[in-house]
Amino acid sequence: FRERLGLGPGPMVLYLGKLTPRKRLDVLVDAFARLHRPAWLVIAGNDMGAAPAVRARIGRLRLDGVARMPGLLAGRERLEALADATVVVYPSQDEVFGLVPFEALVDACHKRSRPIVMTTIAMGAGMLPMALGMNADPAFRSPMAIAVIGGLITSTLLSLLVVPAVF
């Protein structure tokens, strides 16, 4: 991959994704221009309207010799680019892609835990007397209340832990 693009030795910073304004590739180019060591910048992906502005910024910052924009990479070429990269970057203005699963769990639990836990506590507290047999027909209603409380606990754990980890 390096040979095809005419890249010499040294670290390679790779962006691989859509070239849209929302990805803030201008910030990536500005940050790369501030590096105090020789490196290569490769911005590859499908142009969704941002490529001309990125090329212009590369020219203004005089990075023409060290920056490449090969366009859309697919298949083996994409894998070779990833294998040759020293650093793979995913800049974005307002997306949260690239979170590791633990960070996704913490973020989702922080944002969603209060309403989920409050609902679970309220429903569980309402079912607790029935589960303990403090009603008219405990033989019939107690097992149902225990099943509902178990379902609440299970759905709470799924909502806070499993679903954020999957997504």
PDB file of C-alpha atoms in Angstrom:
ATOM      1  CA  PHE A   1       0.000   0.000   0.000  1.00  0.00           C
ATOM      2  CA  ARG A   2       2.789   2.412   0.914  1.00  0.00           C
ATOM      3  CA  GLU A   3       4.606   1.758  -2.334  1.00  0.00           C
ATOM      4  CA  ARG A   4       1.503   2.328  -4.437  1.00  0.00           C
ATOM      5  CA  LEU A   5       0.973   5.739  -2.822  1.00  0.00           C
ATOM      6  CA  GLY A   6       4.655   6.632  -2.916  1.00  0.00           C
ATOM      7  CA  LEU A   7       5.032   6.794   0.843  1.00  0.00           C
ATOM      8  CA  GLY A   8       8.485   6.432   2.289  1.00  0.00           C
ATOM      9  CA  PRO A   9       9.463   5.171   5.718  1.00  0.00           C
ATOM     10  CA  GLY A  10       7.994   6.730   8.812  1.00  0.00           C
ATOM     11  CA  PRO A  11       4.741   6.697  10.718  1.00  0.00           C
ATOM     12  CA  MET A  12       1.484   6.755   8.777  1.00  0.00           C
ATOM     13  CA  VAL A  13      -1.698   8.388  10.110  1.00  0.00           C
ATOM     14  CA  LEU A  14      -4.738   6.877   8.379  1.00  0.00           C
ATOM     15  CA  TYR A  15      -8.307   8.118   8.171  1.00  0.00           C
ATOM     16  CA  LEU A  16     -10.623   5.574   6.594  1.00  0.00           C
ATOM     17  CA  GLY A  17     -14.269   6.592   6.224  1.00  0.00           C
ATOM     18  CA  LYS A  18     -16.700   8.950   4.522  1.00  0.00           C
ATOM     19  CA  LEU A  19     -15.359  12.360   3.619  1.00  0.00           C
ATOM     20  CA  THR A  20     -18.122  14.589   4.986  1.00  0.00           C
ATOM     21  CA  PRO A  21     -17.955  17.968   6.747  1.00  0.00           C
ATOM     22  CA  ARG A  22     -19.329  16.379   9.913  1.00  0.00           C
ATOM     23  CA  LYS A  23     -16.164  14.251  10.215  1.00  0.00           C
ATOM     24  CA  ARG A  24     -14.149  17.450  10.765  1.00  0.00           C
ATOM     25  CA  LEU A  25     -11.248  16.395   8.594  1.00  0.00           C
ATOM     26  CA  ASP A  26     -10.101  20.025   8.662  1.00  0.00           C
ATOM     27  CA  VAL A  27      -9.251  19.547  12.348  1.00  0.00           C
ATOM     28  CA  LEU A  28      -7.366  16.358  11.513  1.00  0.00           C
ATOM     29  CA  VAL A  29      -5.304  18.147   8.843  1.00  0.00           C
ATOM     30  CA  ASP A  30      -4.589  21.062  11.212  1.00  0.00           C
ATOM     31  CA  ALA A  31      -3.486  18.670  13.973  1.00  0.00           C
ATOM     32  CA  PHE A  32      -1.297  16.745  11.542  1.00  0.00           C
ATOM     33  CA  ALA A  33       0.352  20.004  10.413  1.00  0.00           C
ATOM     34  CA  ARG A  34       1.399  20.621  14.025  1.00  0.00           C
ATOM     35  CA  LEU A  35       3.323  17.347  14.297  1.00  0.00           C
ATOM     36  CA  HIS A  36       7.002  17.947  14.919  1.00  0.00           C
ATOM     37  CA  ARG A  37       8.206  14.757  13.280  1.00  0.00           C
ATOM     38  CA  PRO A  38       8.126  13.387   9.759  1.00  0.00           C
ATOM     39  CA  ALA A  39       4.999  11.345   9.094  1.00  0.00           C
ATOM     40  CA  TRP A  40       2.492  10.552   6.363  1.00  0.00           C
ATOM     41  CA  LEU A  41      -1.199  11.423   6.347  1.00  0.00           C
ATOM     42  CA  VAL A  42      -3.563   9.262   4.301  1.00  0.00           C
ATOM     43  CA  ILE A  43      -7.225  10.309   4.067  1.00  0.00           C
ATOM     44  CA  ALA A  44      -9.161   7.594   2.271  1.00  0.00           C
ATOM     45  CA  GLY A  45     -12.861   7.172   1.704  1.00  0.00           C
ATOM     46  CA  ASN A  46     -15.914   7.992  -0.333  1.00  0.00           C
ATOM     47  CA  ASP A  47     -16.237  11.726  -1.029  1.00  0.00           C
ATOM     48  CA  MET A  48     -19.516  13.080   0.332  1.00  0.00           C
ATOM     49  CA  GLY A  49     -18.700  16.720  -0.386  1.00  0.00           C
ATOM     50  CA  ALA A  50     -15.703  17.448   1.815  1.00  0.00           C
ATOM     51  CA  ALA A  51     -12.783  16.357  -0.407  1.00  0.00           C
ATOM     52  CA  PRO A  52     -12.264  19.695  -2.228  1.00  0.00           C
ATOM     53  CA  ALA A  53     -12.103  21.607   1.074  1.00  0.00           C
ATOM     54  CA  VAL A  54      -9.722  19.047   2.560  1.00  0.00           C
ATOM     55  CA  ARG A  55      -7.463  19.183  -0.520  1.00  0.00           C
ATOM     56  CA  ALA A  56      -7.464  22.986  -0.340  1.00  0.00           C
ATOM     57  CA  ARG A  57      -6.549  22.925   3.349  1.00  0.00           C
ATOM     58  CA  ILE A  58      -3.729  20.445   2.673  1.00  0.00           C
ATOM     59  CA  GLY A  59      -2.440  22.839   0.013  1.00  0.00           C
ATOM     60  CA  ARG A  60      -2.726  25.925   2.229  1.00  0.00           C
ATOM     61  CA  LEU A  61      -0.790  24.192   5.003  1.00  0.00           C
ATOM     62  CA  ARG A  62       1.825  22.971   2.483  1.00  0.00           C
ATOM     63  CA  LEU A  63       1.295  19.311   3.279  1.00  0.00           C
ATOM     64  CA  ASP A  64       1.141  18.247  -0.387  1.00  0.00           C
ATOM     65  CA  GLY A  65       4.327  16.209  -0.052  1.00  0.00           C
ATOM     66  CA  VAL A  66       3.210  14.202   2.972  1.00  0.00           C
ATOM     67  CA  ALA A  67      -0.578  13.913   2.575  1.00  0.00           C
ATOM     68  CA  ARG A  68      -2.409  11.567   0.203  1.00  0.00           C
ATOM     69  CA  MET A  69      -6.080  11.182  -0.668  1.00  0.00           C
ATOM     70  CA  PRO A  70      -6.403   7.906  -2.613  1.00  0.00           C
ATOM     71  CA  GLY A  71     -10.211   7.848  -2.625  1.00  0.00           C
ATOM     72  CA  LEU A  72     -12.353   4.864  -1.707  1.00  0.00           C
ATOM     73  CA  LEU A  73     -10.443   1.782  -0.583  1.00  0.00           C
ATOM     74  CA  ALA A  74     -12.065  -1.624  -0.677  1.00  0.00           C
ATOM     75  CA  GLY A  75     -11.178  -5.259  -0.111  1.00  0.00           C
ATOM     76  CA  ARG A  76      -7.530  -6.157   0.064  1.00  0.00           C
ATOM     77  CA  GLU A  77      -6.397  -2.571  -0.455  1.00  0.00           C
ATOM     78  CA  ARG A  78      -8.342  -1.479   2.619  1.00  0.00           C
ATOM     79  CA  LEU A  79      -6.804  -4.253   4.718  1.00  0.00           C
ATOM     80  CA  GLU A  80      -3.314  -3.356   3.492  1.00  0.00           C
ATOM     81  CA  ALA A  81      -3.885   0.290   4.439  1.00  0.00           C
ATOM     82  CA  LEU A  82      -4.965  -0.714   7.938  1.00  0.00           C
ATOM     83  CA  ALA A  83      -1.973  -3.051   8.278  1.00  0.00           C
ATOM     84  CA  ASP A  84       0.479  -0.334   7.187  1.00  0.00           C
ATOM     85  CA  ALA A  85      -0.993   2.389   9.402  1.00  0.00           C
ATOM     86  CA  THR A  86       0.780   3.443  12.557  1.00  0.00           C
ATOM     87  CA  VAL A  87      -2.323   5.251  13.800  1.00  0.00           C
ATOM     88  CA  VAL A  88      -5.928   5.004  12.617  1.00  0.00           C
ATOM     89  CA  VAL A  89      -8.026   8.076  13.436  1.00  0.00           C
ATOM     90  CA  TYR A  90     -11.800   8.592  13.453  1.00  0.00           C
ATOM     91  CA  PRO A  91     -12.443  12.303  13.901  1.00  0.00           C
ATOM     92  CA  SER A  92     -16.039  13.426  14.166  1.00  0.00           C
ATOM     93  CA  GLN A  93     -17.943  16.473  15.264  1.00  0.00           C
ATOM     94  CA  ASP A  94     -20.844  14.843  17.078  1.00  0.00           C
ATOM     95  CA  GLU A  95     -20.750  11.091  16.651  1.00  0.00           C
ATOM     96  CA  VAL A  96     -19.541   8.643  19.260  1.00  0.00           C
ATOM     97  CA  PHE A  97     -18.235   5.869  17.068  1.00  0.00           C
ATOM     98  CA  GLY A  98     -15.164   4.074  18.208  1.00  0.00           C
ATOM     99  CA  LEU A  99     -15.945   3.798  21.884  1.00  0.00           C
ATOM    100  CA  VAL A 100     -14.568   0.696  23.440  1.00  0.00           C
ATOM    101  CA  PRO A 101     -17.274  -1.491  25.001  1.00  0.00           C
ATOM    102  CA  PHE A 102     -16.412  -0.475  28.566  1.00  0.00           C
ATOM    103  CA  GLU A 103     -16.688   3.238  27.690  1.00  0.00           C
ATOM    104  CA  ALA A 104     -19.990   2.574  25.927  1.00  0.00           C
ATOM    105  CA  LEU A 105     -21.302   0.800  29.032  1.00  0.00           C
ATOM    106  CA  VAL A 106     -20.254   3.605  31.355  1.00  0.00           C
ATOM    107  CA  ASP A 107     -21.676   6.281  29.064  1.00  0.00           C
ATOM    108  CA  ALA A 108     -25.001   4.504  28.585  1.00  0.00           C
ATOM    109  CA  CYS A 109     -25.341   3.650  32.274  1.00  0.00           C
ATOM    110  CA  HIS A 110     -24.626   7.239  33.231  1.00  0.00           C
ATOM    111  CA  LYS A 111     -27.211   8.669  30.827  1.00  0.00           C
ATOM    112  CA  ARG A 112     -29.935   6.068  31.159  1.00  0.00           C
ATOM    113  CA  SER A 113     -29.627   4.627  34.640  1.00  0.00           C
ATOM    114  CA  ARG A 114     -31.755   7.046  36.667  1.00  0.00           C
ATOM    115  CA  PRO A 115     -35.099   6.599  34.832  1.00  0.00           C
ATOM    116  CA  ILE A 116     -34.581   2.858  34.444  1.00  0.00           C
ATOM    117  CA  VAL A 117     -33.633   2.285  38.084  1.00  0.00           C
ATOM    118  CA  MET A 118     -36.397   4.562  39.396  1.00  0.00           C
ATOM    119  CA  THR A 119     -39.015   2.720  37.342  1.00  0.00           C
ATOM    120  CA  THR A 120     -37.687  -0.651  38.505  1.00  0.00           C
ATOM    121  CA  ILE A 121     -37.699   0.401  42.178  1.00  0.00           C
ATOM    122  CA  ALA A 122     -41.227   1.827  41.963  1.00  0.00           C
ATOM    123  CA  MET A 123     -42.607  -1.269  40.254  1.00  0.00           C
ATOM    124  CA  GLY A 124     -40.696  -3.638  42.556  1.00  0.00           C
ATOM    125  CA  ALA A 125     -41.898  -1.780  45.651  1.00  0.00           C
ATOM    126  CA  GLY A 126     -45.451  -2.014  44.383  1.00  0.00           C
ATOM    127  CA  MET A 127     -45.147  -5.768  43.817  1.00  0.00           C
ATOM    128  CA  LEU A 128     -43.277  -6.572  47.044  1.00  0.00           C
ATOM    129  CA  PRO A 129     -46.360  -6.856  49.302  1.00  0.00           C
ATOM    130  CA  MET A 130     -47.966  -9.160  46.779  1.00  0.00           C
ATOM    131  CA  ALA A 131     -44.778 -11.275  46.532  1.00  0.00           C
ATOM    132  CA  LEU A 132     -44.654 -11.598  50.336  1.00  0.00           C
ATOM    133  CA  GLY A 133     -48.250 -12.841  50.408  1.00  0.00           C
ATOM    134  CA  MET A 134     -49.813  -9.786  52.043  1.00  0.00           C
ATOM    135  CA  ASN A 135     -53.007  -9.877  49.998  1.00  0.00           C
ATOM    136  CA  ALA A 136     -56.281 -11.747  49.692  1.00  0.00           C
ATOM    137  CA  ASP A 137     -55.108 -14.744  47.654  1.00  0.00           C
ATOM    138  CA  PRO A 138     -51.351 -15.291  48.195  1.00  0.00           C
ATOM    139  CA  ALA A 139     -51.268 -18.761  46.617  1.00  0.00           C
ATOM    140  CA  PHE A 140     -52.310 -17.337  43.253  1.00  0.00           C
ATOM    141  CA  ARG A 141     -50.775 -13.835  43.234  1.00  0.00           C
ATOM    142  CA  SER A 142     -47.468 -14.386  45.039  1.00  0.00           C
ATOM    143  CA  PRO A 143     -45.792 -16.468  42.271  1.00  0.00           C
ATOM    144  CA  MET A 144     -46.938 -13.940  39.663  1.00  0.00           C
ATOM    145  CA  ALA A 145     -45.484 -11.042  41.692  1.00  0.00           C
ATOM    146  CA  ILE A 146     -42.176 -12.903  42.131  1.00  0.00           C
ATOM    147  CA  ALA A 147     -42.040 -13.509  38.374  1.00  0.00           C
ATOM    148  CA  VAL A 148     -42.721  -9.814  37.677  1.00  0.00           C
ATOM    149  CA  ILE A 149     -39.967  -8.714  40.077  1.00  0.00           C
ATOM    150  CA  GLY A 150     -37.559 -11.176  38.466  1.00  0.00           C
ATOM    151  CA  GLY A 151     -38.488  -9.833  35.044  1.00  0.00           C
ATOM    152  CA  LEU A 152     -37.910  -6.270  36.232  1.00  0.00           C
ATOM    153  CA  ILE A 153     -34.438  -7.123  37.502  1.00  0.00           C
ATOM    154  CA  THR A 154     -33.588  -8.988  34.300  1.00  0.00           C
ATOM    155  CA  SER A 155     -34.833  -6.197  32.031  1.00  0.00           C
ATOM    156  CA  THR A 156     -32.949  -3.615  34.082  1.00  0.00           C
ATOM    157  CA  LEU A 157     -29.696  -5.526  33.701  1.00  0.00           C
ATOM    158  CA  LEU A 158     -30.326  -5.997  29.991  1.00  0.00           C
ATOM    159  CA  SER A 159     -31.102  -2.304  29.513  1.00  0.00           C
ATOM    160  CA  LEU A 160     -28.076  -1.050  31.411  1.00  0.00           C
ATOM    161  CA  LEU A 161     -25.415  -3.617  30.568  1.00  0.00           C
ATOM    162  CA  VAL A 162     -26.137  -5.902  27.635  1.00  0.00           C
ATOM    163  CA  VAL A 163     -27.803  -3.536  25.148  1.00  0.00           C
ATOM    164  CA  PRO A 164     -25.097  -0.818  25.344  1.00  0.00           C
ATOM    165  CA  ALA A 165     -22.358  -3.451  25.007  1.00  0.00           C
ATOM    166  CA  VAL A 166     -23.966  -4.835  21.851  1.00  0.00           C
ATOM    167  CA  PHE A 167     -24.395  -1.424  20.238  1.00  0.00           C
TER     168      PHE A 167
END
